[in-house]
N, CA, C and O atoms as a MOPAC input file, in Angstrom:
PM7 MOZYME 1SCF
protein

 N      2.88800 1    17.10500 1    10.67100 1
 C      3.38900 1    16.39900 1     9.51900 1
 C      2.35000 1    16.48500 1     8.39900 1
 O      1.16200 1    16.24300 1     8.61000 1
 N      2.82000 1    16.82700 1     7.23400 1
 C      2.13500 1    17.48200 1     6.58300 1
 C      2.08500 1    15.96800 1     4.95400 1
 O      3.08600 1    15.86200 1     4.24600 1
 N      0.82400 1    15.04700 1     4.69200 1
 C      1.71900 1    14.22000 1     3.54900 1
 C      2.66000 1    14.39800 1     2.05100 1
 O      3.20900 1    13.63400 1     1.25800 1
 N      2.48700 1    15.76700 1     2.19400 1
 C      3.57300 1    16.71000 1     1.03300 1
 C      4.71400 1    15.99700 1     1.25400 1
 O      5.27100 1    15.58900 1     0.23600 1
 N      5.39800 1    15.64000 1     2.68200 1
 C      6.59900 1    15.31700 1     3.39400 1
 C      7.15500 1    14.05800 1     2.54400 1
 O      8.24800 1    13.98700 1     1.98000 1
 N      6.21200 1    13.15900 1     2.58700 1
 C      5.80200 1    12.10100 1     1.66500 1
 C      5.88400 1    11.74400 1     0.47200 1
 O      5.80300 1    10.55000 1     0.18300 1
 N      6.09400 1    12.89000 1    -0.65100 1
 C      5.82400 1    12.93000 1    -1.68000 1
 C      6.79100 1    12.05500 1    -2.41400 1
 O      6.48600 1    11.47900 1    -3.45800 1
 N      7.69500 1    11.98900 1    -1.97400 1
 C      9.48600 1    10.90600 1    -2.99900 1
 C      8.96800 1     9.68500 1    -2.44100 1
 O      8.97000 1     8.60600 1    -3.03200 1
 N      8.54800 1     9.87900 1    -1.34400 1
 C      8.60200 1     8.51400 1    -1.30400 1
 C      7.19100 1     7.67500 1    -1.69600 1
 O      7.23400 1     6.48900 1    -2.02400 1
 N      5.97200 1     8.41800 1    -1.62200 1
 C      5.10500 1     7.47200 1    -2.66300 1
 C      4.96600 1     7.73600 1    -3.79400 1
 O      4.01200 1     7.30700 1    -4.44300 1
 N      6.13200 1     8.70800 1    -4.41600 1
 C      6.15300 1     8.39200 1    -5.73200 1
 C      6.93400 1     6.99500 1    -6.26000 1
 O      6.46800 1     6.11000 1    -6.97700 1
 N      8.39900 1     7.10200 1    -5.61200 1
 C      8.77500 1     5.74600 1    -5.63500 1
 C      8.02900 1     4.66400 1    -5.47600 1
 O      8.28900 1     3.69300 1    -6.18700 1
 N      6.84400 1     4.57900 1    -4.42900 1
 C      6.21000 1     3.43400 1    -4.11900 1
 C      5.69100 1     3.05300 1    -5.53300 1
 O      5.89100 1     1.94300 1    -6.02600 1
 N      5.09700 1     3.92900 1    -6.07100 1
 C      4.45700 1     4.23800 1    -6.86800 1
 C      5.01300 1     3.49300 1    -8.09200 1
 O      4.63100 1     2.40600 1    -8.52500 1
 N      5.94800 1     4.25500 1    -8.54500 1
 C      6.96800 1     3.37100 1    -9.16700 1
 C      7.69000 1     1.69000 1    -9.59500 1
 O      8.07100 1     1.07600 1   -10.59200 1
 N      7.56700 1     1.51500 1    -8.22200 1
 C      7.83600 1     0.22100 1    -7.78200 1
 C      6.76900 1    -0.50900 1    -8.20300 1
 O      7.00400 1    -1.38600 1    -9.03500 1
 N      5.52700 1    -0.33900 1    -7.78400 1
 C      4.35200 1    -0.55300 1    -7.77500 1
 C      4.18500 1    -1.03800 1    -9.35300 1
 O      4.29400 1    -2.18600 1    -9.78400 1
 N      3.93500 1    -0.01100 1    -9.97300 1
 C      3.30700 1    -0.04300 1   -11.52000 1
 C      4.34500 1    -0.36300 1   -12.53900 1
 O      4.23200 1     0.07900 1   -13.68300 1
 N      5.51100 1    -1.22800 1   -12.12900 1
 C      6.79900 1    -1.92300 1   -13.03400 1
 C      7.02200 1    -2.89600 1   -12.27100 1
 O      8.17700 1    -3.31400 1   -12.34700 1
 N      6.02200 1    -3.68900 1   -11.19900 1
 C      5.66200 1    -4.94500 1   -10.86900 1
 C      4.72200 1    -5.59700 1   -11.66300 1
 O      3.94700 1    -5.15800 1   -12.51200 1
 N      4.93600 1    -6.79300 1   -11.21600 1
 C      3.85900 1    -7.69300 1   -11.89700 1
 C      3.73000 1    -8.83200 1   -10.77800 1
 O      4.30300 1    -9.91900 1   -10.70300 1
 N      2.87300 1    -8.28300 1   -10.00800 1
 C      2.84300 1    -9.40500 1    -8.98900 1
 C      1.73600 1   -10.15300 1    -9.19600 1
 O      0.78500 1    -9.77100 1    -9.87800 1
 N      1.82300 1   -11.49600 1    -8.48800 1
 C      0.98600 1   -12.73600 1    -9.59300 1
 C      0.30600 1   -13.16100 1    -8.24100 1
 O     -0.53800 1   -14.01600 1    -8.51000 1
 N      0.34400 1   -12.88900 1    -6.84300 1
 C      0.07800 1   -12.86100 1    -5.60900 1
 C      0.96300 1   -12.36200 1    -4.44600 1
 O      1.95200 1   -11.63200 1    -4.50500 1
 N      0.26300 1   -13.03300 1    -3.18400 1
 C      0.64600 1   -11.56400 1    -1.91300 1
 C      2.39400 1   -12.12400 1    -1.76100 1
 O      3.31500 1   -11.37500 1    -1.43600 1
 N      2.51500 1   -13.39700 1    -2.03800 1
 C      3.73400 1   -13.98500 1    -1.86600 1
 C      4.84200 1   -13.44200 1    -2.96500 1
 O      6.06300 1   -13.36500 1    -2.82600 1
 N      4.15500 1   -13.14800 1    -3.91800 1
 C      5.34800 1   -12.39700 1    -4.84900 1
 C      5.94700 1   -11.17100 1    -4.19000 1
 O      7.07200 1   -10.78300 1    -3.87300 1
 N      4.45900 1   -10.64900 1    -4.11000 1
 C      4.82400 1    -9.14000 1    -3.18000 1
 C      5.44700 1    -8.87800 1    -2.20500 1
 O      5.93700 1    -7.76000 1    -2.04600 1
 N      5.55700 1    -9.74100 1    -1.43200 1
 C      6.28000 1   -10.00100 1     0.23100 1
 C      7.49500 1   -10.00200 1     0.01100 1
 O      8.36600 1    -9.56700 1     0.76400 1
 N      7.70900 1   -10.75300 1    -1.59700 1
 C      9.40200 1   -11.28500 1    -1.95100 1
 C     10.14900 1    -9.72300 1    -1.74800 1
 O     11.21900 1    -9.58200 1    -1.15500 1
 N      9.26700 1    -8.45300 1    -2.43500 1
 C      9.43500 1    -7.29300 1    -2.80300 1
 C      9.55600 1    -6.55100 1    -1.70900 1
 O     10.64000 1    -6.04200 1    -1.42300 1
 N      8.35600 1    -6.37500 1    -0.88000 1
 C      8.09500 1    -5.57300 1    -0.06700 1
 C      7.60500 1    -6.86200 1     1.50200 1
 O      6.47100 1    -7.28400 1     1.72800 1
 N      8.74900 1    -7.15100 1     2.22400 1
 C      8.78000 1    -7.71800 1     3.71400 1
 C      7.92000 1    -7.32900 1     4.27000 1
 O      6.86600 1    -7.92000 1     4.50700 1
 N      8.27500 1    -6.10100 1     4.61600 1
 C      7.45600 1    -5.06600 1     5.52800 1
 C      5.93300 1    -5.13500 1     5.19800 1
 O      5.07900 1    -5.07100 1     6.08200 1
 N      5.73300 1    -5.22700 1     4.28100 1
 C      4.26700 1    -5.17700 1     3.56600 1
 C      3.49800 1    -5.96700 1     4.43600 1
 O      3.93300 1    -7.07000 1     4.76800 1
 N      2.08700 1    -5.43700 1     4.97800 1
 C      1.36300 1    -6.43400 1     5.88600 1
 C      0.21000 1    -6.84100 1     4.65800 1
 O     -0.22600 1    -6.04400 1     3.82700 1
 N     -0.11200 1    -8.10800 1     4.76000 1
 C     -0.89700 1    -8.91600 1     4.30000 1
 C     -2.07700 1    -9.17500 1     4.98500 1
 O     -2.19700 1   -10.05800 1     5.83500 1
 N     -3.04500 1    -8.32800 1     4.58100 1
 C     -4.52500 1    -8.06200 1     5.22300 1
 C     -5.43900 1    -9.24600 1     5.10900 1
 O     -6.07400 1    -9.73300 1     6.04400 1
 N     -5.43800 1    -9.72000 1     3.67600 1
 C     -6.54500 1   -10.73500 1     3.42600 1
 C     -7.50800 1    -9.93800 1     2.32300 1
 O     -7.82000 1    -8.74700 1     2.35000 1
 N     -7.84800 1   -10.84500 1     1.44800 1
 C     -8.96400 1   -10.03000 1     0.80200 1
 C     -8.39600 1    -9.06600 1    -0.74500 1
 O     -9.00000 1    -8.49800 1    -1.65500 1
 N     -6.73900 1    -9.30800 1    -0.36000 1
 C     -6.12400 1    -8.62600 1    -1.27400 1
 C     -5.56800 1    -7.34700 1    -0.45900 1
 O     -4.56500 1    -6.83700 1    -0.95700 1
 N     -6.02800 1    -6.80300 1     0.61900 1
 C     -5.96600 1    -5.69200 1     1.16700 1
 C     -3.98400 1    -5.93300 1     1.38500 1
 O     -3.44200 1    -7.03900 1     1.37700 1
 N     -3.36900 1    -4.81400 1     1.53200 1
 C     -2.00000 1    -4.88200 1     1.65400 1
 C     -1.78600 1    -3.37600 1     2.46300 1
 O     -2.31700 1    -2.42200 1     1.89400 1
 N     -1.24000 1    -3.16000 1     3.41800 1
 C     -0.62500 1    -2.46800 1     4.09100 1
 C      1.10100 1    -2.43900 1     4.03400 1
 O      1.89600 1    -3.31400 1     4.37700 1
 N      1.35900 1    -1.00200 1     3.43200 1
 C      2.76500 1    -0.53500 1     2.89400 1
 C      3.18000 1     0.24800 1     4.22600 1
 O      2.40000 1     0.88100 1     4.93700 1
 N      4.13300 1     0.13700 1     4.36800 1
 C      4.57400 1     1.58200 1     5.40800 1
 C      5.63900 1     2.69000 1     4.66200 1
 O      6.56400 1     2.23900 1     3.98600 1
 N      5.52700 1     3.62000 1     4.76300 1
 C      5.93200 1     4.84900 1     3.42500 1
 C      6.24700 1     5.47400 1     4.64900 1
 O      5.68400 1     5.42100 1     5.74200 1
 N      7.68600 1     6.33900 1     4.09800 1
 C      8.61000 1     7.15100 1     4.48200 1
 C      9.18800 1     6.49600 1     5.70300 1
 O      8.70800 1     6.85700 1     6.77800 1
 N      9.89800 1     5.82300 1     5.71100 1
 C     10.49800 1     5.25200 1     7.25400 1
 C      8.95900 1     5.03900 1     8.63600 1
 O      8.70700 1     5.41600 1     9.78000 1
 N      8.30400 1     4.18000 1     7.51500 1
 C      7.30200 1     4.11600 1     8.79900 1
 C      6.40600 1     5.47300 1     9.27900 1
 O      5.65200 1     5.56900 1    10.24700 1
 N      6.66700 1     6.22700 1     8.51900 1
 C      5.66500 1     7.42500 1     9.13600 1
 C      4.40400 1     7.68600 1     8.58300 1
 O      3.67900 1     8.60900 1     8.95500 1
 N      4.11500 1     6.82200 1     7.63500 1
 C      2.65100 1     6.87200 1     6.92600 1
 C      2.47500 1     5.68500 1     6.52000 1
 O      3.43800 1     4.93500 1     6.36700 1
 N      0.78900 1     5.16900 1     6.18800 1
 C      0.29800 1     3.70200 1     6.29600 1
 C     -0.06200 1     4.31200 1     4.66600 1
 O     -0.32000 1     5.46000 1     4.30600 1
 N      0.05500 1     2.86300 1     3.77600 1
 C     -0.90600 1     3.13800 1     2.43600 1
 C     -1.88000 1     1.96300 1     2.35800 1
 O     -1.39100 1     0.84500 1     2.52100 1
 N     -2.79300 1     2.03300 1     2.20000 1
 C     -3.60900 1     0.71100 1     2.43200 1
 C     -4.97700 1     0.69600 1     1.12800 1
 O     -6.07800 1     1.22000 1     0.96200 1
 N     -3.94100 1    -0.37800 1     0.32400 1
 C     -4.36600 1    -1.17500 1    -1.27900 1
 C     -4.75300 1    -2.19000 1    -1.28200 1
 O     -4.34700 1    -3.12100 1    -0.58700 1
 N     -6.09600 1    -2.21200 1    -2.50500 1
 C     -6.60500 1    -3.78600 1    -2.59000 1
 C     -5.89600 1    -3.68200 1    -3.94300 1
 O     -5.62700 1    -2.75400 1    -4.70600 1
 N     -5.70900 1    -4.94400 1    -3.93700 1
 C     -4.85200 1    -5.52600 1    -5.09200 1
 C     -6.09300 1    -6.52900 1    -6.07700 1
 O     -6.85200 1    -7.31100 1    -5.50600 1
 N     -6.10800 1    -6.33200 1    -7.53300 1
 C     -6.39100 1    -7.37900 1    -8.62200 1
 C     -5.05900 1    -8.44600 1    -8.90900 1
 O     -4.27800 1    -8.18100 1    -9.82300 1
 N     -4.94800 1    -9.17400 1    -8.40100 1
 C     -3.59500 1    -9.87700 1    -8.83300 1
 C     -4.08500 1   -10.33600 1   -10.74100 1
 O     -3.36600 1   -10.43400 1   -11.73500 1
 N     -5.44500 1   -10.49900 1   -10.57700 1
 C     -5.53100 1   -11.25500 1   -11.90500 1
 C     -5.40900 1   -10.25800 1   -13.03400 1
 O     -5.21500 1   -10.56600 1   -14.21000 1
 N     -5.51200 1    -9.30700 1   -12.66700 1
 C     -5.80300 1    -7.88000 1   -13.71500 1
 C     -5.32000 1    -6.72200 1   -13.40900 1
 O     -5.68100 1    -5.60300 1   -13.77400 1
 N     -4.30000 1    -7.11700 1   -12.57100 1
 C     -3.03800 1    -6.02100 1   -12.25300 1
 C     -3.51100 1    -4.98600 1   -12.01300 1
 O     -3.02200 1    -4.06100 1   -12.66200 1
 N     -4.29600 1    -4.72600 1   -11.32100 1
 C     -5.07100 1    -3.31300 1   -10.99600 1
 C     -4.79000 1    -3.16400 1    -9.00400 1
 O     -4.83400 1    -3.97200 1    -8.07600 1
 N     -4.41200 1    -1.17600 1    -9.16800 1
 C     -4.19300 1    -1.34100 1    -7.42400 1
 C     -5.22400 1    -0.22100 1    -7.33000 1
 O     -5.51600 1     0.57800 1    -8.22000 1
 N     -5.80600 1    -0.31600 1    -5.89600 1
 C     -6.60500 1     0.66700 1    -5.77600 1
 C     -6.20500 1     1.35600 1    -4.33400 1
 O     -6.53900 1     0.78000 1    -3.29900 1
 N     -5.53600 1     2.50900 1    -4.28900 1
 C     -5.31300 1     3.10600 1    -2.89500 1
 C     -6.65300 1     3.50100 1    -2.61100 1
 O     -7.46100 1     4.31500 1    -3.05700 1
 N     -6.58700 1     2.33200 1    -1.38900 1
 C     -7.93400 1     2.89700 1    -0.27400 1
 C     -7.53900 1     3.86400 1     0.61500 1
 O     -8.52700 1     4.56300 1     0.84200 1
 N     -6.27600 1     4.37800 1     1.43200 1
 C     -6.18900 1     4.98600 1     2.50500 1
 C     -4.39600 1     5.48700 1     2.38000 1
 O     -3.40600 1     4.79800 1     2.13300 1
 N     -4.50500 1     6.67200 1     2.61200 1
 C     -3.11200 1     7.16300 1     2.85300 1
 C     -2.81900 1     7.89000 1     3.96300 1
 O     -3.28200 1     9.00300 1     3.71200 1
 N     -2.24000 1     7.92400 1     5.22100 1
 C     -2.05600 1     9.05900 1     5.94300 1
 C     -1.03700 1     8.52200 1     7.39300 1
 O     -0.31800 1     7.52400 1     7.44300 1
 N     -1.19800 1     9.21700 1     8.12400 1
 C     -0.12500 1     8.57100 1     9.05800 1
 C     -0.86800 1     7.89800 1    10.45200 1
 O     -2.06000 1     7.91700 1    10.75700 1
 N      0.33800 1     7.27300 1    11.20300 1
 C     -0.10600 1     5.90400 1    12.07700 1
 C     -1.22300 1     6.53200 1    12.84900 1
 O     -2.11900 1     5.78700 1    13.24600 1
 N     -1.27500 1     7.71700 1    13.09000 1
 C     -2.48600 1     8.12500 1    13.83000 1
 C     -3.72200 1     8.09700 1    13.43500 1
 O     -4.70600 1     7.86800 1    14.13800 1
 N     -3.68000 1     8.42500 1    11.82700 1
 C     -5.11800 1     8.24400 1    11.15000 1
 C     -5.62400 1     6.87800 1    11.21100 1
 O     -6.70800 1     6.40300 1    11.55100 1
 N     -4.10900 1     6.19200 1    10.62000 1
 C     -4.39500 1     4.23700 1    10.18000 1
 C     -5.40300 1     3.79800 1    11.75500 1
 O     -6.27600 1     2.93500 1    11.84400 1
 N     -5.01900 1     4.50000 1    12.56800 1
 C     -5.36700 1     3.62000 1    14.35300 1
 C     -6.82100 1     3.84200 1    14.12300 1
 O     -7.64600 1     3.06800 1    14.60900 1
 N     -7.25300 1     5.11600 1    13.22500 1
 C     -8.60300 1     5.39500 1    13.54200 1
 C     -9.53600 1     4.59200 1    12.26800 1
 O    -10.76000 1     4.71400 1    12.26400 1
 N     -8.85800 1     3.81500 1    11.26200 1
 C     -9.95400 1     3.24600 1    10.91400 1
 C     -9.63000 1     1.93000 1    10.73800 1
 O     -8.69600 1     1.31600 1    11.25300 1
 N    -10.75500 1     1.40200 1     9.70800 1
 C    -11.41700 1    -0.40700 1     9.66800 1
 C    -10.61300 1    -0.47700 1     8.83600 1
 O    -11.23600 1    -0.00400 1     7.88500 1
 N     -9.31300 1    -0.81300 1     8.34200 1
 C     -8.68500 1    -1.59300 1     7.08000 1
 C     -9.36800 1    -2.36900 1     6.61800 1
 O     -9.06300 1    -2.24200 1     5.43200 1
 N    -10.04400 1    -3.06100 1     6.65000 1
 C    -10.86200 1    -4.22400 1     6.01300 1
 C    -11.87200 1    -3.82800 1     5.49000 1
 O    -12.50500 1    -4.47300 1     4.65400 1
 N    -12.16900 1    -2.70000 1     5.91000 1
 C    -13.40600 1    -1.82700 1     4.84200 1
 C    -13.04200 1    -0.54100 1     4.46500 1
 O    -13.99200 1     0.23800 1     4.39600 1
 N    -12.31200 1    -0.23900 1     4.28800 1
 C    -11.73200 1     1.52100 1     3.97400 1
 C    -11.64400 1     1.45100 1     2.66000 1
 O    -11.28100 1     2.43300 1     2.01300 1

């Protein structure tokens, strides 16, 4: 699996993403269920039917996202979310 495979769908994320205005993790949850709530701001997306992890710290105050990690459940297993 190649993350090219990926590409519609984190562009959409993408999309979604940057024509939000989320004000905290609870806004976001309203949006995105699935979305795991790390702590710290950290947020775990699941992209393409679950076949790839995206893992963002969020500025809620200054609307800023920063992709820390993109790749699939095999990579996500191999690292620290909380520091990536």
């Amino acid at each position: 699996m190649a993350i090219s495979d990926a590409e519609s769908s984190l562009r959409a994320w993408y999309h979604d993403a940057k024509s939000s205005d989320w004000k905290n993790s609870n806004e976001l949850k309203a949006q995105y269920a699935n979305a795991s709530i790390i702590g710290e701001g950290r947020v775990v997306f699941n992209i393409k039917g679950n076949a790839y992890r995206l893992v963002v710290s969020i500025d809620y105050e200054f609307q800023i996202i920063f992709i820390r990690f993109i790749g699939t459940h095999r990579q996500y297993d191999k690292i620290d979310v909380n520091t990536i």
